[in-house]
Coordinates of C-alpha atoms in Angstrom, one line a residue:
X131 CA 6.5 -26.4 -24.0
X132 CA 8.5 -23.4 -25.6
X133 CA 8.3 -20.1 -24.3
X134 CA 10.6 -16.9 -24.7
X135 CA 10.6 -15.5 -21.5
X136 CA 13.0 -12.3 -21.2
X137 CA 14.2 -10.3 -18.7
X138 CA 12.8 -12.1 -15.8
X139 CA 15.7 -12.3 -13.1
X140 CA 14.0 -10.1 -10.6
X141 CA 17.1 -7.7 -10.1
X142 CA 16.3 -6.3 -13.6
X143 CA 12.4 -6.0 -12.3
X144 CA 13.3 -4.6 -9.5
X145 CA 14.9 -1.7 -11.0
X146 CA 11.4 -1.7 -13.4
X147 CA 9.0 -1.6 -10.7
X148 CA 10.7 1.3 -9.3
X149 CA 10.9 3.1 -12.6
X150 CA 7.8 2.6 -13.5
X151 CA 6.2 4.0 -10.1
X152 CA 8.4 7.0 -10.4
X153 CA 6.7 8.1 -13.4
X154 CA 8.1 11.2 -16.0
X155 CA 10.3 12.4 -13.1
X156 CA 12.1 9.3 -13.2
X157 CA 12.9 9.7 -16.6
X158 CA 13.9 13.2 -16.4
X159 CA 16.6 12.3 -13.5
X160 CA 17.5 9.2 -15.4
X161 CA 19.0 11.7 -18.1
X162 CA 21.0 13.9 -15.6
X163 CA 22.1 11.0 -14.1
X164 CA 24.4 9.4 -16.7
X165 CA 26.9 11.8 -16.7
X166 CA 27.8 10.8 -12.8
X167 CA 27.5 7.0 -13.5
X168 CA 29.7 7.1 -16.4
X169 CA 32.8 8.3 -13.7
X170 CA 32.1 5.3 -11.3
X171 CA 33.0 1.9 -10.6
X172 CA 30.4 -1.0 -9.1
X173 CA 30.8 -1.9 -5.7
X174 CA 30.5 -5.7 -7.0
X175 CA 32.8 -5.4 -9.9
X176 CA 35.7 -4.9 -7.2
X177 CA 34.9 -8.8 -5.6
X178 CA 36.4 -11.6 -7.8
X179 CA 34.9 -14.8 -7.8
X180 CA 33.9 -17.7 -10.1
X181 CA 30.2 -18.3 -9.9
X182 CA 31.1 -22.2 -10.2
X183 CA 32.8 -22.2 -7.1
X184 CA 30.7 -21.0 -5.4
X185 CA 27.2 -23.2 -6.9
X186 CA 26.6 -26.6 -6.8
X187 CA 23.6 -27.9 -9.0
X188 CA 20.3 -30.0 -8.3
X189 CA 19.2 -32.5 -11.4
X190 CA 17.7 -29.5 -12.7
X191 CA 16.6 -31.4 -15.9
X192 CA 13.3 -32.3 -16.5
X193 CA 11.7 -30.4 -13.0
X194 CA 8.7 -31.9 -12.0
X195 CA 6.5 -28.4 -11.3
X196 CA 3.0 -27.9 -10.3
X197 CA 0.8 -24.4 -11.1
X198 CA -2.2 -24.2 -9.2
X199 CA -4.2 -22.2 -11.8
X200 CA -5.2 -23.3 -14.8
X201 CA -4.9 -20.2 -16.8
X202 CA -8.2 -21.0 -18.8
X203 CA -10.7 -18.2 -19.1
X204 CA -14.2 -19.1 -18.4
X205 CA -17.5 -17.8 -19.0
X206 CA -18.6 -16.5 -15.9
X207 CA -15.1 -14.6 -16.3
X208 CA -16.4 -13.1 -19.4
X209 CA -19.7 -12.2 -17.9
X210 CA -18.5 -10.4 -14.5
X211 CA -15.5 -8.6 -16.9
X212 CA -18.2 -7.4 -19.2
X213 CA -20.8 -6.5 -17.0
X214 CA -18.3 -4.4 -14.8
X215 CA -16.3 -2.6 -17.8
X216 CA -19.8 -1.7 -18.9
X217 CA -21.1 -0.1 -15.9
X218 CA -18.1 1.8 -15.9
X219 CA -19.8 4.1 -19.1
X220 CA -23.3 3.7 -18.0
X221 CA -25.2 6.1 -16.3
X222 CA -27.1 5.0 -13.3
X223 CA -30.5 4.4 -13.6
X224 CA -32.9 4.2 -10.7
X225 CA -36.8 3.1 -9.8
X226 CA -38.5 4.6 -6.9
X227 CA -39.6 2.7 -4.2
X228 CA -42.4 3.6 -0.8
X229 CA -39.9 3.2 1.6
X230 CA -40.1 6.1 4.3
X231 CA -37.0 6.2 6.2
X232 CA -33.7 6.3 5.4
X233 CA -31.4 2.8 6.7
X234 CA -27.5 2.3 6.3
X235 CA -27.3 1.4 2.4
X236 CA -30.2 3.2 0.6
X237 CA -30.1 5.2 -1.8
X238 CA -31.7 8.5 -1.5
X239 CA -32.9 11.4 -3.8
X240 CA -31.8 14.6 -2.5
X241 CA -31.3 18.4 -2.9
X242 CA -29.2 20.0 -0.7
X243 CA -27.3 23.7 0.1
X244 CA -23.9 24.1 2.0
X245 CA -23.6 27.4 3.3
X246 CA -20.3 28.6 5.2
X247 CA -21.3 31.6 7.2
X248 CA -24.3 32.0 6.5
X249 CA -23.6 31.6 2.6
X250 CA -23.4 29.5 0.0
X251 CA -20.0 28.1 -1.4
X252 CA -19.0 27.0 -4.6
X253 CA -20.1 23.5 -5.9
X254 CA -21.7 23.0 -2.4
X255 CA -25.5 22.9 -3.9
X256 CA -27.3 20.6 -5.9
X257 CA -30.9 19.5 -7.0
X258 CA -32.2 15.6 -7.3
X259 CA -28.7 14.4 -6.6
X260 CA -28.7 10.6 -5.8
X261 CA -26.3 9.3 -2.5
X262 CA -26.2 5.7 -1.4
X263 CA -25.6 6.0 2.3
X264 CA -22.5 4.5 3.4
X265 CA -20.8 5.2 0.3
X266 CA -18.5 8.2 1.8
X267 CA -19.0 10.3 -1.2
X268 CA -19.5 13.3 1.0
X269 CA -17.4 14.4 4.3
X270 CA -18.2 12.9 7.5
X271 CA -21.6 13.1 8.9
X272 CA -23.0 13.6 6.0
X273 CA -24.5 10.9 5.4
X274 CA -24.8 9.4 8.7
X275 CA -27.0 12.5 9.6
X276 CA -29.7 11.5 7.0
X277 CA -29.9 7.8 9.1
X278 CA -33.6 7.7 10.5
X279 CA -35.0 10.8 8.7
X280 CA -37.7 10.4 6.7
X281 CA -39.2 11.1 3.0
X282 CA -40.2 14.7 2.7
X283 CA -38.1 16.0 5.8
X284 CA -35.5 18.5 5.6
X285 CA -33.2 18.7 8.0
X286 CA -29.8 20.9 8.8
X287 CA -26.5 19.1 9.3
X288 CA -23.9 21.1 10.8
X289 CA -20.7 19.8 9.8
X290 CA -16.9 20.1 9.5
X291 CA -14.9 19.8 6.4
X292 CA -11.3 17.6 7.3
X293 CA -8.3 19.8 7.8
X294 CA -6.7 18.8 4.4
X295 CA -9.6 19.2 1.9
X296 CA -7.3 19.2 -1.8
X297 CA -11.1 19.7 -4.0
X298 CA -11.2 23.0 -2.3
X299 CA -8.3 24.1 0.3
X300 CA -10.5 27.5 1.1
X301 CA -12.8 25.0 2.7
X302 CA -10.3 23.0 4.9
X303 CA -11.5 23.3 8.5
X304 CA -14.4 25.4 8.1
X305 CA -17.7 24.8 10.4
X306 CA -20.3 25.0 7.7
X307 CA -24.3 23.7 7.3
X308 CA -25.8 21.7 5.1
X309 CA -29.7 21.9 4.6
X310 CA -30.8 18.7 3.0
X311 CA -34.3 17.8 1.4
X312 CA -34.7 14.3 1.2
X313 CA -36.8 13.6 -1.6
X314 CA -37.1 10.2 -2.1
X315 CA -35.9 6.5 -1.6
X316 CA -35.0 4.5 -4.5
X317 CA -33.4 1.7 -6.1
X318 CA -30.7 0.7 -8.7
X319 CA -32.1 -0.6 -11.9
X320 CA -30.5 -3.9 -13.2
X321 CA -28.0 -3.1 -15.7
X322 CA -29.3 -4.8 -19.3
X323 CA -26.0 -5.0 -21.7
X324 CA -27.3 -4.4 -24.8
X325 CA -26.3 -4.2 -28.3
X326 CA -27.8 -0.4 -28.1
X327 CA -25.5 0.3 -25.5
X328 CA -22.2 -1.5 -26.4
X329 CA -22.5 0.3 -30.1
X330 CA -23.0 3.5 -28.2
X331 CA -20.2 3.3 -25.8
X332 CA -18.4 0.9 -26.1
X333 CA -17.4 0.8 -30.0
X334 CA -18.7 -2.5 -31.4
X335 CA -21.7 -3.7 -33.4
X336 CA -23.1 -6.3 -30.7
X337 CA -22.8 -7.9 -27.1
X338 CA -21.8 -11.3 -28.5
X339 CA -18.7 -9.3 -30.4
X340 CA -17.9 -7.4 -27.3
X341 CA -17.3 -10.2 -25.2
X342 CA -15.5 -12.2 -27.3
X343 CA -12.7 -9.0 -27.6
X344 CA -13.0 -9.4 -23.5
X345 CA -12.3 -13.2 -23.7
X346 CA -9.7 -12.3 -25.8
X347 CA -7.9 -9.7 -23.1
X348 CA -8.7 -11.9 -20.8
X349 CA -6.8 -14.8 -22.7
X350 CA -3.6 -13.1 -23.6
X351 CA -3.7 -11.2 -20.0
X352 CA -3.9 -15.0 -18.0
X353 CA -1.2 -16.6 -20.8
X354 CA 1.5 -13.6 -19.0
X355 CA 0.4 -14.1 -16.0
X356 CA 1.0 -18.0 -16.5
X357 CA 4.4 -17.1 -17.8
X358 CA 5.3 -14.9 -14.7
X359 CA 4.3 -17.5 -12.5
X360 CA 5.8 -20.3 -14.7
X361 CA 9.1 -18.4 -14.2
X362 CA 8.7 -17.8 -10.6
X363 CA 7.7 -21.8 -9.8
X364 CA 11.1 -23.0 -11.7
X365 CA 13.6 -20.4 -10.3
X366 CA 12.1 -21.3 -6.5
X367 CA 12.4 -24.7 -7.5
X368 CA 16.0 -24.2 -8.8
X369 CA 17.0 -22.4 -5.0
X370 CA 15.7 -25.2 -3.2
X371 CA 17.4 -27.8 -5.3
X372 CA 21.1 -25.9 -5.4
X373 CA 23.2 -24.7 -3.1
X374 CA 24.5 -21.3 -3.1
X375 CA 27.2 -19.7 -1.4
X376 CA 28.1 -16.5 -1.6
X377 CA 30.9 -14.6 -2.0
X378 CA 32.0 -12.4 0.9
X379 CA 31.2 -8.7 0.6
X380 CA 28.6 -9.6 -3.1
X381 CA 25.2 -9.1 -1.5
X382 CA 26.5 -6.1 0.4
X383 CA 28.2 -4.7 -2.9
X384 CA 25.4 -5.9 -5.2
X385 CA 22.6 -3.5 -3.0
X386 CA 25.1 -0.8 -3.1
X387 CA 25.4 -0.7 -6.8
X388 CA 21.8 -0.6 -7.1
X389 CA 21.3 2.4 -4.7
X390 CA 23.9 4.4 -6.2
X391 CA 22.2 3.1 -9.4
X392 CA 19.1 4.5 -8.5
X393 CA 20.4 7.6 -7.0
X394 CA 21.8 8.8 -10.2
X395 CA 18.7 8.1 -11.8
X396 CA 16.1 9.8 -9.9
X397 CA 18.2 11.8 -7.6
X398 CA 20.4 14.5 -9.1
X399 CA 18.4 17.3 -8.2
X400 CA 17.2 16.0 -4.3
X401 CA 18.1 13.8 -1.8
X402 CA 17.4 10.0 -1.2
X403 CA 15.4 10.9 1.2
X404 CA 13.1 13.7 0.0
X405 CA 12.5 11.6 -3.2
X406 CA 11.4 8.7 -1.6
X407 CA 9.2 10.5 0.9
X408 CA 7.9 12.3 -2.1
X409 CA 7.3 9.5 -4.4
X410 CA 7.1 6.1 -2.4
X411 CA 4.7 7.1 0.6
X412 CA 7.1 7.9 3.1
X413 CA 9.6 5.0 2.8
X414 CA 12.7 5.7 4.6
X415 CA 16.2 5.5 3.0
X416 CA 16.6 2.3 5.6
X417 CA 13.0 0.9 4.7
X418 CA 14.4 1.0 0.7
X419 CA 17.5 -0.1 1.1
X420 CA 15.6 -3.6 4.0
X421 CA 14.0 -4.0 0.8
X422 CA 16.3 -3.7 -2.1
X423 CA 18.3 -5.9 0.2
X424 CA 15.5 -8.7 0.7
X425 CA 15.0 -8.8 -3.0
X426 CA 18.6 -9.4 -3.5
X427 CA 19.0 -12.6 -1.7
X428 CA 16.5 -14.2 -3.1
X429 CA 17.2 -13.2 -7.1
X430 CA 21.5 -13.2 -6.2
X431 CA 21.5 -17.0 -5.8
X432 CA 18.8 -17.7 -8.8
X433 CA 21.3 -15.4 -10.9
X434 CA 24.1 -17.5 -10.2
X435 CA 22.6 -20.8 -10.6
X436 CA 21.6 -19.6 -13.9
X437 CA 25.1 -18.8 -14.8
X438 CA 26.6 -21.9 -13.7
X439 CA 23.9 -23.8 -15.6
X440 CA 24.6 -21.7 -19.2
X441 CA 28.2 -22.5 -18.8
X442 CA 27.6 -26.4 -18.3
X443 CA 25.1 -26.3 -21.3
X444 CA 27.0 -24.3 -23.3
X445 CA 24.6 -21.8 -23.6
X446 CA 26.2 -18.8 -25.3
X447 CA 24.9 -15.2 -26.7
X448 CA 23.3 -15.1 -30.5
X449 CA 24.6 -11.5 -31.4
X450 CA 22.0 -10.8 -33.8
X451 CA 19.1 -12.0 -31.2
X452 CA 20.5 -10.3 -28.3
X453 CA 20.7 -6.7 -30.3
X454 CA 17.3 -7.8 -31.5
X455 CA 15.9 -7.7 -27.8
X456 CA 18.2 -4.8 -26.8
X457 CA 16.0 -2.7 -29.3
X458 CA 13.3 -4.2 -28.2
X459 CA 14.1 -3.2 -24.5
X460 CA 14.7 0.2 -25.4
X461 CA 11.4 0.4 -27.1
X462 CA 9.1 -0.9 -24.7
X463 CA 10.9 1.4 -22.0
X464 CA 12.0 4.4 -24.0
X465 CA 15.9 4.6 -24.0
X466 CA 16.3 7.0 -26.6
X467 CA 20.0 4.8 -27.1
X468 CA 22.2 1.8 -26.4
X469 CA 24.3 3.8 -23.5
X470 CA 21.0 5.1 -21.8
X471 CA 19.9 1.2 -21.7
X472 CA 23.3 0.2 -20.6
X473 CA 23.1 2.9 -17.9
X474 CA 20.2 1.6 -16.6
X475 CA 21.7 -1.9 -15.8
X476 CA 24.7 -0.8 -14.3
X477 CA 26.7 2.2 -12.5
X478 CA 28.0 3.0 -15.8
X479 CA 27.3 1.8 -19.9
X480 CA 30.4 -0.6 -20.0
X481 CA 29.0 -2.5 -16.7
X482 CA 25.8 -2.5 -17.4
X483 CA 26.2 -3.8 -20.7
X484 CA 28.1 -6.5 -19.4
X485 CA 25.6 -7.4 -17.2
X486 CA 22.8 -7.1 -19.6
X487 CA 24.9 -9.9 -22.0
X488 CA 25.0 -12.3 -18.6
X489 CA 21.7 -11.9 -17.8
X490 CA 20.2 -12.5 -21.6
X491 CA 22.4 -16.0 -20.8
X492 CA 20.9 -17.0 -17.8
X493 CA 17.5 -16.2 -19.3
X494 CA 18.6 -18.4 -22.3
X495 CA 19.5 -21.4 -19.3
X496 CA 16.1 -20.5 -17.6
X497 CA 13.9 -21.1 -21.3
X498 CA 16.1 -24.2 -21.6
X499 CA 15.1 -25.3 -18.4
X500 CA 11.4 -24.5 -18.4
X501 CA 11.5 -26.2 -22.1
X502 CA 12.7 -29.2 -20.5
X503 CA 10.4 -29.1 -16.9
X504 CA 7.2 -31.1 -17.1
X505 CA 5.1 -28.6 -15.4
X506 CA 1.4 -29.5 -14.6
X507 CA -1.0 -26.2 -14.2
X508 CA -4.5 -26.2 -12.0
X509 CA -3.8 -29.8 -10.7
X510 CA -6.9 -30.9 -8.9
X511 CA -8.9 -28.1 -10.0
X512 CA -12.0 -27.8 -11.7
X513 CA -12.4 -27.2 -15.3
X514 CA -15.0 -24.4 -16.6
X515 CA -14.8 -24.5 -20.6
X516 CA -16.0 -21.5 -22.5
X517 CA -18.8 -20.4 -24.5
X518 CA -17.5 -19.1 -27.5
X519 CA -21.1 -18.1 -28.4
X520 CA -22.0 -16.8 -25.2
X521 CA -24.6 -13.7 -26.1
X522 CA -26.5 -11.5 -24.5

């Protein structure tokens, strides 16, 4: 089974999760930052040590690996992915019904005024507005205070808007009272997917077109996630068949290098601290570093194992197919140049470049491997084929 699977030792996705949750400003400190990293040394390029002294290797030809998912795309797949994408551009529609009184879950017509003070504030009125109760839609009490009213009653709710209100901070805190009309109960209409409505919204001629472009997402989405959790059954196959020890002082010096790494990417303008309040919910500097840390033994060994491997195989570095997936690299993460790629794989270019080259080799070793690995996918589960003419 061939596959090119690229840059998928964690400790580079590591550093690509993070990146990619930080957003612009991320990128903006990345550029300040290269100017420090270029004036320092990694932590781990002061510890000598010969990664095949320190492995010894399973019979890692020809793994024996089982996937519990079949990866295959089924119809009712299609159906629930097209029905729910669909609803997302429809407006609802609703049927009355000659219910009375209002119960946990119903959907109600109603107009309504908030008044603060005695008068009415901004966006805090509306006519023949539909609320499904229990929804949360509106602040506390809301609609819990419409529970056991009936059709055609009015009623006043005097409420309390929560001290941090961000849709209008004027109104954080403030005792205020809603007089609501309760027009009517009603229903949801079932959603009909029609040709009408897909060439409306949705951009294509018919239903039966539309859904074969979803079974198509769908398809190339489940072939990555098979090839993510291809990668990840062979490499935890690979640390439970070798042994790994590691050098004194690596781990330590691998999880500094990636926090001063980080730091010079996103931090030149605040602290550690501030940006990871800011930008990671409130993890702590000792909370990132736990988890950097965590991440680190598990992908360290796998790293190592790889390298040993590409050495005994005498796997070595195409030059024309490694600049090939550099630029690719760069591309698909927007590194304006070589350096700013190198940067971002090490404490400076010249490192990180180094590293870069190893770990294109042990990702060369891990395609080699998986090439080789009989791996069986959704063993023991059923089988639901497709409809390629599904229609509406």
């Amino acid at each position: 089974m061939k596959k090119r699977v690229i840059t998928i030792l964690a400790a580079v996705t590591v550093a690509a999760v993070l990146a990619t949750a930080c957003g612009k400003s991320g990128q903006d400190g990345e550029n300040k930052g290269n100017a420090q990293s270029s004036q320092q040394r990694s932590e781990a390029g002061n510890i000598e040590y010969k990664a095949q002294d320190c492995v010894t290797l399973g019979d890692y030809q020809a793994l024996q690996i089982s996937v519990p998912n079949t990866y295959e795309v089924t119809t009712e797949q299609i159906e629930d992915y097209a029905q729910r994408m669909a609803q997302m551009y429809a407006q609802p529609d609703y049927k009355d019904t000659d219910k009375k009184k209002v119960e946990d879950g119903d959907t109600v017509n109603i107009d309504y005024v908030g008044k603060k003070d005695g008068e009415p504030f901004e966006n805090g009125s509306a006519k023949g507005d539909y609320l499904t109760i229990g929804s949360h839609n509106f602040i506390d009490g809301f609609e819990e205070g419409l529970i056991g009213k009936k059709v055609g009653e009015t009623v006043d709710l005097n409420l309390r808007f929560p001290d941090v209100y961000d849709p209008n901070p004027d109104l954080a805190g403030a005792e205020v009272v809603f007089t609501v009309t309760i027009n009517k109960i009603v229903e949801a209409k079932e959603f009909k997917l029609t040709d009408k409505f897909v060439q409306k919204n949705l951009n294509v001629d018919s239903v039966k077109e539309y859904k074969k472009n979803i079974k198509s997402y769908l398809e190339t989405a489940n072939e990555s996630s098979k090839q993510t959790d291809t990668v990840q059954a062979v490499t935890d196959k690979l640390a439970e068949i070798c042994k790994v020890e590691l050098p004194d002082g690596l781990l330590e010096a691998r999880v500094d290098d990636y926090v001063t790494q980080f730091k010079n990417r996103y931090c030149t303008d605040t602290t550690l601290e501030e940006y990871l309040e800011k930008n990671f919910n409130g993890m702590t500097e000792e909370e990132f570093i736990q988890s950097v840390t965590s991440e680190m033994k598990v992908n360290l060994p796998v790293e190592m194992i790889l390298e040993v491997i590409a050495q005994k195989e005498n796997i070595t570095l195409d030059e024309d197919k490694y600049q090939s997936y550099v630029k690719t690299m760069m591309e698909n993460n927007n590194y304006e140049t070589e350096e700013e790629f190198y940067k971002a794989n090490g404490v400076n270019a010249k490192e990180g470049e180094a590293y870069a080259r190893k770990l294109y080799v042990c990702n060369l070793a891990l395609e080699n491997i998986i090439d080789q690995a009989e791996i069986k996918y959704g063993t023991g589960a059923d089988k639901t084929k497709t409809d390629d003419e599904t229609d509406d």
